[in-house]
Amino acid sequence: MLTASGGAGGPDTVRRLNLPRPLRVEAGDDGTPRRVQHRGQTARPGRWRAVVQVRERYRVDDRWWTDAPVSREYFELLLDGGLPFTVFHDRIDTRWYAQRDG
Amino acid sequence: MRLACVSVPRFALAVEARLDPRLLRAPAIVYDGNRVLEASPELTGVHPGQPLRQARAAYPGAVCVPPNLLLYRAISGAMLQALGQVGPQVELAEQGRAYVDVGGLDADAFALAGKTVDVVRAATGLLPSVGVAEGKFVARVAAELCPPGDAGVVPPGRERDFLRDKSVSLLPFAPETIEHLRTLALHTLGDIAGLPKTAVEAQFGGGAGRRLWELAHGIDREPLRPHRPEESLSERLTFDAPVVADEALLMAGRQLLQRLAGRLDRRAARTMRLQVLAGGRLLWERLETFREPTADEGRLAFILKTRLSALRLTEAVDTLVVTLGGIGREAARQPKLMTEANPQIASLADAIRQVRARYGRPVVWRAVEVDPCSRHPEERAALIPYDA
């Protein structure tokens, strides 16, 4: 059983890497991110950064036969300043998340 | 910065209409997966990103066509190349829309716009509209308001006048923001420009508010990001008969990598693009950008295997294409922090055990692979206590 990183797990807890982190995204009419609120590794709200290029856009639909289906639309972005950044739109809870592609 | 915005309205539909002329006469929808990508203007209420099911229900007679993404990319590339004849600095902002730096070009703006239309039409067969103005936003609005083949020129210093009566829906903001503006009775860009900057910032936040206010005044600080061609190597393998097995793709991928490794000639690649096609149509594509340039065939093969293993084929495919991009010298390599050969490992492990005993909990962790082929990044690796 895996638990989330950063949690108050027990002494020998296994921490998952690359867990999705909620973030704010401003998307265009076609659902493509235009700006993201990038906060780096800090907990403070970050500054908004413009999306320079959408390198990839793809869907991941999985476990639709279970009680915990996964339906995500991933965007591999290049942010202002040349920073590669991956976000996805969770099509179930309709929120945006940042995620490193481990 | 004086720019020309070159825009092919409803690019995907325009390309599809070249292949299937009945799309010129009938209302049509280009869809990607189960979402609308583009729709004919007469299909009011249908917008990009909308579920295709909804659009079909509203317009049962509309012709629905899947996208030809490879062709869109090829035509955008041809457009980019053709625009090099207009000015040396060209940015492809998205498929069907590009910006050219025309500042300092010794030519009348309308003559320049006419030349731009001609070179794009000759290279792609598509008729763009052109807007010439200071900054990307005003140039884009000028282009979007022109019919195809025509040009709009905004003289320097007249940006605010030009934008005054234009709809807020032209702003590059999310539909929620546009709706928010309308609820505040801000329907034109002139309405926003007439407000104090601080009022707009107070309503929409420092960043978004400032940008809204500046765009309404015709101020767009977003720089041109010129396209810089980079060398790439590509290999393609077409199967004798369509395949549905992942293993066949994997073997083909390895074969293509071997060929590419032979062509690298002691150089390194920064990206790897994998494309799976059926009947010339792009079914799946993935671009990997490496943390550092690599020429290591083993590493490339591992990434290829990981990505292709995650692919779930839903139909038979006939072609695999592997492209290595950003070809250049291998600049630097990040060594591993700890290697098995390091004689200090044992004493380090001992120190870690002592620190753990001191604090009563693990303080040093190491990453292990859990399910490296998982489709969900959070399931591929985990941290466990270093001495577990």
CSV table of C-alpha atoms in Angstrom, one decimal:
chain,number,residue,atom,x,y,z
A,1,MET,CA,0.0,0.0,0.0
A,2,LEU,CA,1.4,3.4,-1.0
A,3,THR,CA,0.9,6.6,0.9
A,4,ALA,CA,1.3,10.1,-0.3
A,5,SER,CA,4.7,11.8,0.0
A,6,GLY,CA,4.8,14.6,2.5
A,7,GLY,CA,2.3,12.9,4.7
A,8,ALA,CA,2.8,11.9,8.3
A,9,GLY,CA,3.4,8.3,7.4
A,10,GLY,CA,5.0,5.8,9.8
A,11,PRO,CA,8.7,5.3,10.1
A,12,ASP,CA,8.9,2.9,7.2
A,13,THR,CA,6.3,4.4,5.0
A,14,VAL,CA,6.9,4.2,1.3
A,15,ARG,CA,6.4,7.6,-0.3
A,16,ARG,CA,5.1,7.9,-3.8
A,17,LEU,CA,7.1,10.1,-6.1
A,18,ASN,CA,5.6,12.4,-8.7
A,19,LEU,CA,2.2,12.8,-7.1
A,20,PRO,CA,0.0,15.3,-8.9
A,21,ARG,CA,-0.1,18.7,-7.3
A,22,PRO,CA,-3.2,20.9,-7.7
A,23,LEU,CA,-2.5,24.2,-9.5
A,24,ARG,CA,-4.3,27.0,-11.2
A,25,VAL,CA,-4.4,27.0,-14.9
A,26,GLU,CA,-5.9,29.5,-17.3
A,27,ALA,CA,-7.0,27.6,-20.4
A,28,GLY,CA,-8.1,28.8,-23.9
A,29,ASP,CA,-11.4,28.0,-25.6
A,30,ASP,CA,-10.0,24.7,-26.9
A,31,GLY,CA,-9.1,23.6,-23.4
A,32,THR,CA,-5.3,24.2,-24.0
A,33,PRO,CA,-3.5,25.9,-21.1
A,34,ARG,CA,-2.5,29.5,-21.8
A,35,ARG,CA,-1.0,30.3,-18.4
A,36,VAL,CA,-0.2,28.3,-15.3
A,37,GLN,CA,0.5,29.4,-11.7
A,38,HIS,CA,3.9,27.9,-11.2
A,39,ARG,CA,5.1,27.7,-7.7
A,40,GLY,CA,8.2,25.6,-8.1
A,41,GLN,CA,8.9,23.6,-4.9
A,42,THR,CA,7.5,26.1,-2.5
A,43,ALA,CA,4.1,26.1,-0.8
A,44,ARG,CA,3.4,29.7,-1.6
A,45,PRO,CA,1.2,30.6,-4.5
A,46,GLY,CA,3.6,31.2,-7.5
A,47,ARG,CA,3.6,33.7,-10.2
A,48,TRP,CA,1.6,33.2,-13.4
A,49,ARG,CA,3.7,32.0,-16.3
A,50,ALA,CA,2.7,32.1,-19.9
A,51,VAL,CA,2.6,28.9,-21.9
A,52,VAL,CA,5.0,29.3,-24.9
A,53,GLN,CA,4.3,26.0,-26.6
A,54,VAL,CA,2.2,22.9,-26.1
A,55,ARG,CA,4.5,20.1,-27.0
A,56,GLU,CA,2.2,17.3,-26.4
A,57,ARG,CA,-1.4,16.7,-25.6
A,58,TYR,CA,-2.8,13.2,-24.9
A,59,ARG,CA,-5.5,11.4,-22.9
A,60,VAL,CA,-5.1,8.7,-20.3
A,61,ASP,CA,-8.3,6.8,-19.6
A,62,ASP,CA,-7.9,3.9,-17.2
A,63,ARG,CA,-9.7,1.8,-14.6
A,64,TRP,CA,-13.0,2.8,-15.9
A,65,TRP,CA,-14.3,-0.5,-14.8
A,66,THR,CA,-13.5,0.2,-11.2
A,67,ASP,CA,-14.9,2.6,-8.5
A,68,ALA,CA,-11.8,4.8,-9.0
A,69,PRO,CA,-11.6,5.5,-12.7
A,70,VAL,CA,-8.8,7.7,-14.1
A,71,SER,CA,-9.5,10.1,-16.9
A,72,ARG,CA,-6.8,12.7,-17.5
A,73,GLU,CA,-5.9,15.0,-20.4
A,74,TYR,CA,-2.1,15.7,-20.2
A,75,PHE,CA,-0.3,18.7,-21.7
A,76,GLU,CA,3.4,18.8,-21.9
A,77,LEU,CA,4.2,22.5,-21.9
A,78,LEU,CA,7.1,24.8,-22.4
A,79,LEU,CA,6.7,27.8,-20.1
A,80,ASP,CA,8.0,31.3,-20.5
A,81,GLY,CA,11.7,31.2,-19.8
A,82,GLY,CA,12.1,27.7,-21.4
A,83,LEU,CA,10.9,25.6,-18.5
A,84,PRO,CA,9.3,22.3,-19.5
A,85,PHE,CA,6.2,21.6,-17.4
A,86,THR,CA,3.6,18.9,-17.4
A,87,VAL,CA,0.0,19.5,-16.3
A,88,PHE,CA,-3.2,17.5,-16.7
A,89,HIS,CA,-6.8,18.2,-16.5
A,90,ASP,CA,-8.6,15.7,-14.4
A,91,ARG,CA,-11.8,15.0,-16.3
A,92,ILE,CA,-13.5,13.5,-13.3
A,93,ASP,CA,-13.0,16.3,-10.7
A,94,THR,CA,-12.4,18.9,-13.4
A,95,ARG,CA,-9.4,20.3,-11.6
A,96,TRP,CA,-5.9,20.9,-12.9
A,97,TYR,CA,-2.7,19.3,-11.6
A,98,ALA,CA,1.0,19.6,-12.2
A,99,GLN,CA,2.9,16.3,-12.4
A,100,ARG,CA,6.4,15.4,-13.1
A,101,ASP,CA,6.7,12.6,-15.6
A,102,GLY,CA,8.7,10.1,-13.7
B,1,MET,CA,7.9,45.5,-32.1
B,2,ARG,CA,6.1,45.7,-35.5
B,3,LEU,CA,4.8,42.3,-36.4
B,4,ALA,CA,2.7,40.7,-39.1
B,5,CYS,CA,0.3,38.0,-37.9
B,6,VAL,CA,-0.4,35.5,-40.5
B,7,SER,CA,-3.5,33.4,-39.7
B,8,VAL,CA,-5.3,30.7,-41.6
B,9,PRO,CA,-8.9,30.8,-40.2
B,10,ARG,CA,-10.1,27.4,-39.0
B,11,PHE,CA,-6.8,25.8,-40.1
B,12,ALA,CA,-7.8,22.2,-39.7
B,13,LEU,CA,-11.0,22.7,-41.6
B,14,ALA,CA,-9.2,24.5,-44.3
B,15,VAL,CA,-6.7,21.7,-44.7
B,16,GLU,CA,-9.5,19.0,-44.6
B,17,ALA,CA,-11.4,21.0,-47.3
B,18,ARG,CA,-8.4,20.7,-49.6
B,19,LEU,CA,-8.7,16.9,-49.3
B,20,ASP,CA,-12.5,16.7,-49.4
B,21,PRO,CA,-14.1,19.6,-51.3
B,22,ARG,CA,-17.6,18.7,-50.0
B,23,LEU,CA,-16.5,20.2,-46.7
B,24,LEU,CA,-16.6,23.6,-48.5
B,25,ARG,CA,-20.3,23.2,-49.1
B,26,ALA,CA,-21.5,21.3,-46.0
B,27,PRO,CA,-21.2,22.3,-42.3
B,28,ALA,CA,-18.3,20.2,-40.9
B,29,ILE,CA,-16.6,19.3,-37.6
B,30,VAL,CA,-13.1,18.2,-37.2
B,31,TYR,CA,-12.8,16.1,-34.1
B,32,ASP,CA,-10.0,14.6,-32.1
B,33,GLY,CA,-11.0,11.6,-29.9
B,34,ASN,CA,-14.4,12.5,-28.6
B,35,ARG,CA,-13.9,16.3,-28.6
B,36,VAL,CA,-14.5,19.0,-31.2
B,37,LEU,CA,-11.3,20.4,-32.6
B,38,GLU,CA,-12.8,22.9,-35.1
B,39,ALA,CA,-16.2,23.5,-36.5
B,40,SER,CA,-17.7,25.5,-39.4
B,41,PRO,CA,-18.8,29.0,-38.5
B,42,GLU,CA,-22.5,28.2,-39.3
B,43,LEU,CA,-22.5,25.6,-36.5
B,44,THR,CA,-23.3,28.2,-33.8
B,45,GLY,CA,-22.8,27.0,-30.3
B,46,VAL,CA,-20.3,24.4,-31.3
B,47,HIS,CA,-16.8,25.2,-30.0
B,48,PRO,CA,-13.4,23.6,-29.7
B,49,GLY,CA,-13.2,21.2,-26.7
B,50,GLN,CA,-16.9,20.5,-26.7
B,51,PRO,CA,-17.9,16.8,-26.5
B,52,LEU,CA,-18.4,15.5,-30.0
B,53,ARG,CA,-21.6,13.8,-28.9
B,54,GLN,CA,-23.2,17.1,-27.9
B,55,ALA,CA,-22.2,18.7,-31.2
B,56,ARG,CA,-23.6,15.8,-33.2
B,57,ALA,CA,-26.8,15.9,-31.3
B,58,ALA,CA,-27.2,19.6,-32.1
B,59,TYR,CA,-26.3,19.2,-35.8
B,60,PRO,CA,-26.9,15.7,-36.9
B,61,GLY,CA,-26.3,16.7,-40.6
B,62,ALA,CA,-22.8,18.0,-40.0
B,63,VAL,CA,-20.0,16.1,-41.6
B,64,CYS,CA,-17.5,14.8,-39.0
B,65,VAL,CA,-13.9,14.1,-40.0
B,66,PRO,CA,-11.0,12.9,-37.9
B,67,PRO,CA,-7.8,15.1,-37.9
B,68,ASN,CA,-4.9,14.5,-40.1
B,69,LEU,CA,-2.3,15.8,-37.6
B,70,LEU,CA,0.8,14.9,-39.6
B,71,LEU,CA,-0.5,16.8,-42.6
B,72,TYR,CA,-1.3,19.8,-40.4
B,73,ARG,CA,2.2,19.8,-39.1
B,74,ALA,CA,3.7,19.4,-42.6
B,75,ILE,CA,1.6,22.3,-43.9
B,76,SER,CA,2.5,24.5,-40.9
B,77,GLY,CA,6.2,23.7,-41.6
B,78,ALA,CA,5.8,24.7,-45.2
B,79,MET,CA,4.1,27.9,-44.0
B,80,LEU,CA,6.9,28.7,-41.7
B,81,GLN,CA,9.5,28.1,-44.4
B,82,ALA,CA,7.6,30.3,-46.9
B,83,LEU,CA,7.4,33.1,-44.4
B,84,GLY,CA,11.2,33.2,-44.3
B,85,GLN,CA,10.9,34.9,-47.6
B,86,VAL,CA,9.0,37.8,-45.9
B,87,GLY,CA,11.3,38.3,-42.9
B,88,PRO,CA,14.2,36.5,-41.2
B,89,GLN,CA,12.4,36.2,-37.8
B,90,VAL,CA,9.4,34.0,-37.8
B,91,GLU,CA,7.5,32.4,-35.0
B,92,LEU,CA,5.0,29.6,-35.5
B,93,ALA,CA,2.6,30.4,-32.6
B,94,GLU,CA,0.3,27.5,-33.3
B,95,GLN,CA,-0.7,25.5,-36.4
B,96,GLY,CA,-2.1,27.9,-38.9
B,97,ARG,CA,-0.9,31.0,-37.1
B,98,ALA,CA,2.6,32.7,-37.3
B,99,TYR,CA,4.2,36.0,-36.6
B,100,VAL,CA,6.9,37.7,-38.7
B,101,ASP,CA,9.0,40.6,-37.4
B,102,VAL,CA,8.5,43.2,-40.1
B,103,GLY,CA,10.1,46.1,-38.1
B,104,GLY,CA,12.8,47.7,-40.2
B,105,LEU,CA,11.7,46.0,-43.4
B,106,ASP,CA,11.8,48.7,-46.0
B,107,ALA,CA,8.4,48.1,-47.6
B,108,ASP,CA,4.8,49.5,-47.5
B,109,ALA,CA,2.8,47.5,-45.0
B,110,PHE,CA,0.0,46.6,-47.5
B,111,ALA,CA,2.6,45.5,-50.1
B,112,LEU,CA,4.3,43.4,-47.4
B,113,ALA,CA,0.9,41.8,-46.4
B,114,GLY,CA,0.1,41.1,-50.0
B,115,LYS,CA,3.5,39.4,-50.5
B,116,THR,CA,2.8,37.4,-47.3
B,117,VAL,CA,-0.5,36.1,-48.6
B,118,ASP,CA,1.1,35.2,-51.9
B,119,VAL,CA,4.0,33.2,-50.4
B,120,VAL,CA,1.7,31.3,-48.0
B,121,ARG,CA,-0.8,30.5,-50.7
B,122,ALA,CA,1.9,29.3,-53.1
B,123,ALA,CA,3.5,27.1,-50.4
B,124,THR,CA,0.4,25.6,-48.8
B,125,GLY,CA,-2.6,26.3,-51.1
B,126,LEU,CA,-4.3,28.0,-48.1
B,127,LEU,CA,-5.4,31.6,-48.1
B,128,PRO,CA,-4.4,33.4,-44.9
B,129,SER,CA,-5.4,36.8,-43.5
B,130,VAL,CA,-2.7,39.1,-42.4
B,131,GLY,CA,-2.6,41.8,-39.7
B,132,VAL,CA,0.3,44.2,-39.3
B,133,ALA,CA,0.6,46.1,-36.0
B,134,GLU,CA,2.7,46.8,-33.0
B,135,GLY,CA,2.7,43.7,-30.8
B,136,LYS,CA,1.2,40.2,-31.2
B,137,PHE,CA,-2.2,40.9,-29.8
B,138,VAL,CA,-3.1,43.9,-32.0
B,139,ALA,CA,-1.6,42.1,-35.1
B,140,ARG,CA,-3.7,39.0,-34.3
B,141,VAL,CA,-6.9,40.9,-33.9
B,142,ALA,CA,-6.3,42.8,-37.1
B,143,ALA,CA,-5.7,39.5,-38.9
B,144,GLU,CA,-8.7,37.7,-37.4
B,145,LEU,CA,-11.1,40.5,-38.4
B,146,CYS,CA,-10.0,40.3,-42.1
B,147,PRO,CA,-11.5,37.9,-44.6
B,148,PRO,CA,-9.0,35.3,-45.9
B,149,GLY,CA,-6.6,36.8,-48.5
B,150,ASP,CA,-7.0,40.3,-47.1
B,151,ALA,CA,-4.9,42.4,-44.7
B,152,GLY,CA,-5.5,44.8,-41.9
B,153,VAL,CA,-2.8,47.4,-41.0
B,154,VAL,CA,-2.8,49.3,-37.8
B,155,PRO,CA,-0.6,52.4,-37.9
B,156,PRO,CA,1.8,52.9,-35.0
B,157,GLY,CA,0.2,54.8,-32.2
B,158,ARG,CA,-3.3,54.0,-33.3
B,159,GLU,CA,-3.6,50.7,-31.4
B,160,ARG,CA,-6.0,51.9,-28.7
B,161,ASP,CA,-8.3,53.5,-31.3
B,162,PHE,CA,-8.3,50.4,-33.4
B,163,LEU,CA,-9.3,48.2,-30.4
B,164,ARG,CA,-11.8,50.5,-28.9
B,165,ASP,CA,-15.0,48.9,-30.3
B,166,LYS,CA,-13.7,45.4,-30.5
B,167,SER,CA,-15.3,42.6,-28.5
B,168,VAL,CA,-13.6,41.3,-25.3
B,169,SER,CA,-14.0,37.8,-26.7
B,170,LEU,CA,-10.9,38.5,-28.8
B,171,LEU,CA,-8.8,38.6,-25.6
B,172,PRO,CA,-6.5,35.5,-25.1
B,173,PHE,CA,-8.2,34.6,-21.8
B,174,ALA,CA,-10.2,31.7,-20.6
B,175,PRO,CA,-14.0,31.7,-21.3
B,176,GLU,CA,-14.6,32.2,-17.6
B,177,THR,CA,-12.6,35.5,-17.6
B,178,ILE,CA,-14.5,36.7,-20.7
B,179,GLU,CA,-17.8,35.9,-19.0
B,180,HIS,CA,-16.6,37.7,-15.9
B,181,LEU,CA,-15.9,40.8,-17.9
B,182,ARG,CA,-19.3,40.7,-19.4
B,183,THR,CA,-21.0,40.4,-16.1
B,184,LEU,CA,-19.2,43.6,-15.2
B,185,ALA,CA,-20.7,45.2,-18.3
B,186,LEU,CA,-17.3,45.3,-20.0
B,187,HIS,CA,-18.2,44.3,-23.5
B,188,THR,CA,-15.6,46.0,-25.6
B,189,LEU,CA,-11.9,46.6,-25.2
B,190,GLY,CA,-12.6,50.3,-25.0
B,191,ASP,CA,-14.7,49.6,-21.9
B,192,ILE,CA,-11.7,48.1,-20.2
B,193,ALA,CA,-9.3,50.7,-21.5
B,194,GLY,CA,-11.5,53.4,-20.0
B,195,LEU,CA,-11.0,52.0,-16.5
B,196,PRO,CA,-8.0,52.9,-14.2
B,197,LYS,CA,-5.4,50.2,-14.3
B,198,THR,CA,-5.7,49.7,-10.5
B,199,ALA,CA,-9.4,48.9,-10.8
B,200,VAL,CA,-8.8,46.2,-13.3
B,201,GLU,CA,-6.0,44.8,-11.2
B,202,ALA,CA,-8.2,44.8,-8.1
B,203,GLN,CA,-10.8,42.8,-9.9
B,204,PHE,CA,-8.7,40.3,-11.8
B,205,GLY,CA,-5.5,40.2,-9.7
B,206,GLY,CA,-2.1,41.8,-10.3
B,207,GLY,CA,-0.9,39.7,-13.2
B,208,ALA,CA,-4.1,39.0,-15.2
B,209,GLY,CA,-5.6,42.5,-14.5
B,210,ARG,CA,-2.5,44.3,-15.7
B,211,ARG,CA,-2.3,42.2,-18.8
B,212,LEU,CA,-6.0,42.8,-19.5
B,213,TRP,CA,-5.6,46.5,-19.1
B,214,GLU,CA,-2.4,46.6,-21.2
B,215,LEU,CA,-3.9,44.5,-24.0
B,216,ALA,CA,-7.0,46.8,-24.1
B,217,HIS,CA,-4.6,49.7,-24.6
B,218,GLY,CA,-2.8,47.8,-27.4
B,219,ILE,CA,0.3,47.1,-25.3
B,220,ASP,CA,1.6,43.6,-25.7
B,221,ARG,CA,5.0,42.9,-24.3
B,222,GLU,CA,5.2,39.3,-25.3
B,223,PRO,CA,8.3,38.9,-27.4
B,224,LEU,CA,8.6,37.2,-30.7
B,225,ARG,CA,10.2,33.8,-30.3
B,226,PRO,CA,11.8,33.0,-33.6
B,227,HIS,CA,11.8,29.5,-34.9
B,228,ARG,CA,15.4,28.1,-34.9
B,229,PRO,CA,15.8,25.1,-37.2
B,230,GLU,CA,17.5,22.2,-35.5
B,231,GLU,CA,19.0,19.1,-37.0
B,232,SER,CA,17.1,15.9,-36.6
B,233,LEU,CA,17.4,12.3,-37.8
B,234,SER,CA,14.5,10.2,-38.6
B,235,GLU,CA,13.9,6.5,-39.4
B,236,ARG,CA,10.7,4.8,-40.4
B,237,LEU,CA,9.6,1.2,-40.6
B,238,THR,CA,6.5,0.1,-42.5
B,239,PHE,CA,5.2,-3.4,-41.6
B,240,ASP,CA,4.4,-5.9,-44.4
B,241,ALA,CA,1.0,-6.3,-42.7
B,242,PRO,CA,-0.6,-4.2,-40.1
B,243,VAL,CA,0.3,-5.2,-36.5
B,244,VAL,CA,-1.6,-5.1,-33.3
B,245,ALA,CA,1.0,-6.6,-31.0
B,246,ASP,CA,3.1,-4.3,-28.7
B,247,GLU,CA,6.0,-6.7,-29.1
B,248,ALA,CA,6.2,-6.1,-32.8
B,249,LEU,CA,6.3,-2.4,-32.3
B,250,LEU,CA,9.0,-2.7,-29.7
B,251,MET,CA,11.2,-4.8,-32.0
B,252,ALA,CA,10.7,-2.4,-34.8
B,253,GLY,CA,11.6,0.5,-32.5
B,254,ARG,CA,14.8,-1.2,-31.5
B,255,GLN,CA,15.7,-1.8,-35.1
B,256,LEU,CA,15.1,1.9,-35.9
B,257,LEU,CA,17.2,3.0,-32.9
B,258,GLN,CA,20.1,0.8,-34.2
B,259,ARG,CA,19.9,2.6,-37.5
B,260,LEU,CA,19.7,6.0,-35.9
B,261,ALA,CA,22.6,5.2,-33.5
B,262,GLY,CA,24.7,4.5,-36.6
B,263,ARG,CA,23.9,7.9,-38.0
B,264,LEU,CA,24.5,9.9,-34.9
B,265,ASP,CA,28.3,9.8,-35.6
B,266,ARG,CA,29.4,10.6,-32.0
B,267,ARG,CA,26.8,13.3,-31.6
B,268,ALA,CA,24.0,13.3,-29.1
B,269,ALA,CA,20.2,13.8,-29.3
B,270,ARG,CA,18.1,16.0,-27.0
B,271,THR,CA,14.7,14.7,-27.9
B,272,MET,CA,13.1,11.5,-29.3
B,273,ARG,CA,9.7,11.5,-31.0
B,274,LEU,CA,7.8,8.3,-31.5
B,275,GLN,CA,4.9,8.2,-34.0
B,276,VAL,CA,2.6,5.3,-34.8
B,277,LEU,CA,0.6,5.5,-38.0
B,278,ALA,CA,-2.1,3.6,-39.8
B,279,GLY,CA,-2.8,4.3,-43.4
B,280,GLY,CA,-0.8,7.5,-43.3
B,281,ARG,CA,-2.9,8.8,-40.3
B,282,LEU,CA,-1.2,9.6,-37.0
B,283,LEU,CA,-2.7,7.4,-34.3
B,284,TRP,CA,-0.3,8.1,-31.4
B,285,GLU,CA,2.7,10.3,-30.8
B,286,ARG,CA,5.0,11.0,-28.0
B,287,LEU,CA,7.9,13.4,-27.6
B,288,GLU,CA,10.5,12.8,-25.0
B,289,THR,CA,12.9,15.5,-24.0
B,290,PHE,CA,16.0,14.3,-22.2
B,291,ARG,CA,17.5,15.9,-19.2
B,292,GLU,CA,20.8,16.0,-21.0
B,293,PRO,CA,21.8,15.2,-24.6
B,294,THR,CA,22.5,11.5,-25.1
B,295,ALA,CA,23.9,9.1,-27.6
B,296,ASP,CA,23.6,6.1,-25.3
B,297,GLU,CA,21.7,3.5,-27.3
B,298,GLY,CA,20.9,1.6,-24.2
B,299,ARG,CA,19.3,4.6,-22.6
B,300,LEU,CA,17.4,5.4,-25.7
B,301,ALA,CA,16.2,1.8,-26.0
B,302,PHE,CA,15.0,1.9,-22.3
B,303,ILE,CA,12.9,5.0,-22.9
B,304,LEU,CA,11.5,3.6,-26.1
B,305,LYS,CA,10.5,0.4,-24.4
B,306,THR,CA,8.9,2.3,-21.5
B,307,ARG,CA,6.8,4.5,-23.8
B,308,LEU,CA,5.8,1.8,-26.3
B,309,SER,CA,4.9,-0.6,-23.4
B,310,ALA,CA,2.5,2.0,-22.1
B,311,LEU,CA,0.8,2.3,-25.5
B,312,ARG,CA,-2.5,0.4,-25.8
B,313,LEU,CA,-3.2,-0.3,-29.4
B,314,THR,CA,-6.8,-0.1,-30.3
B,315,GLU,CA,-6.4,-0.7,-34.0
B,316,ALA,CA,-3.8,-2.2,-36.3
B,317,VAL,CA,-0.9,0.0,-37.2
B,318,ASP,CA,1.4,-0.2,-40.2
B,319,THR,CA,4.2,2.3,-39.6
B,320,LEU,CA,6.5,3.3,-36.8
B,321,VAL,CA,8.6,6.5,-37.0
B,322,VAL,CA,11.4,7.3,-34.6
B,323,THR,CA,13.0,10.8,-34.8
B,324,LEU,CA,15.9,12.0,-32.8
B,325,GLY,CA,16.0,15.8,-32.5
B,326,GLY,CA,18.2,18.6,-31.2
B,327,ILE,CA,21.3,16.8,-32.5
B,328,GLY,CA,24.5,18.2,-31.2
B,329,ARG,CA,27.6,17.5,-29.2
B,330,GLU,CA,27.2,15.7,-25.9
B,331,ALA,CA,27.8,18.7,-23.7
B,332,ALA,CA,27.9,17.3,-20.2
B,333,ARG,CA,26.8,14.3,-18.2
B,334,GLN,CA,25.4,14.2,-14.7
B,335,PRO,CA,27.2,11.3,-12.9
B,336,LYS,CA,25.4,9.3,-10.3
B,337,LEU,CA,25.8,10.5,-6.7
B,338,MET,CA,26.7,7.1,-5.5
B,339,THR,CA,27.9,4.1,-7.4
B,340,GLU,CA,28.5,0.5,-6.3
B,341,ALA,CA,32.2,1.0,-6.8
B,342,ASN,CA,32.4,3.8,-4.3
B,343,PRO,CA,34.3,2.5,-1.3
B,344,GLN,CA,32.7,5.1,1.0
B,345,ILE,CA,29.2,3.5,0.6
B,346,ALA,CA,29.6,1.3,3.6
B,347,SER,CA,30.6,4.1,6.0
B,348,LEU,CA,27.9,6.3,4.5
B,349,ALA,CA,25.3,3.5,5.2
B,350,ASP,CA,26.6,3.2,8.7
B,351,ALA,CA,26.3,7.0,9.2
B,352,ILE,CA,22.7,6.9,7.9
B,353,ARG,CA,21.8,4.1,10.4
B,354,GLN,CA,23.2,6.2,13.2
B,355,VAL,CA,21.2,9.3,12.1
B,356,ARG,CA,18.1,7.2,12.0
B,357,ALA,CA,18.7,5.9,15.4
B,358,ARG,CA,19.3,9.4,16.7
B,359,TYR,CA,16.0,10.8,15.3
B,360,GLY,CA,13.9,7.6,15.5
B,361,ARG,CA,12.7,7.9,11.9
B,362,PRO,CA,14.2,7.6,8.5
B,363,VAL,CA,15.9,10.8,7.3
B,364,VAL,CA,17.6,9.6,4.1
B,365,TRP,CA,15.6,8.0,1.3
B,366,ARG,CA,16.3,6.4,-2.0
B,367,ALA,CA,14.1,6.1,-5.1
B,368,VAL,CA,13.1,2.7,-6.3
B,369,GLU,CA,11.1,1.7,-9.4
B,370,VAL,CA,7.7,0.3,-8.5
B,371,ASP,CA,5.9,0.0,-11.8
B,372,PRO,CA,8.1,1.8,-14.4
B,373,CYS,CA,5.7,1.0,-17.2
B,374,SER,CA,2.6,2.4,-15.5
B,375,ARG,CA,0.6,4.9,-17.4
B,376,HIS,CA,0.4,7.0,-14.3
B,377,PRO,CA,3.6,8.7,-13.3
B,378,GLU,CA,2.9,8.6,-9.6
B,379,GLU,CA,2.9,4.8,-9.7
B,380,ARG,CA,6.3,4.4,-11.4
B,381,ALA,CA,8.6,5.1,-8.6
B,382,ALA,CA,8.7,5.6,-4.8
B,383,LEU,CA,10.9,6.6,-2.0
B,384,ILE,CA,11.9,4.1,0.6
B,385,PRO,CA,14.1,4.6,3.6
B,386,TYR,CA,17.7,4.3,2.5
B,387,ASP,CA,18.5,1.4,4.9
B,388,ALA,CA,15.2,-0.5,4.3
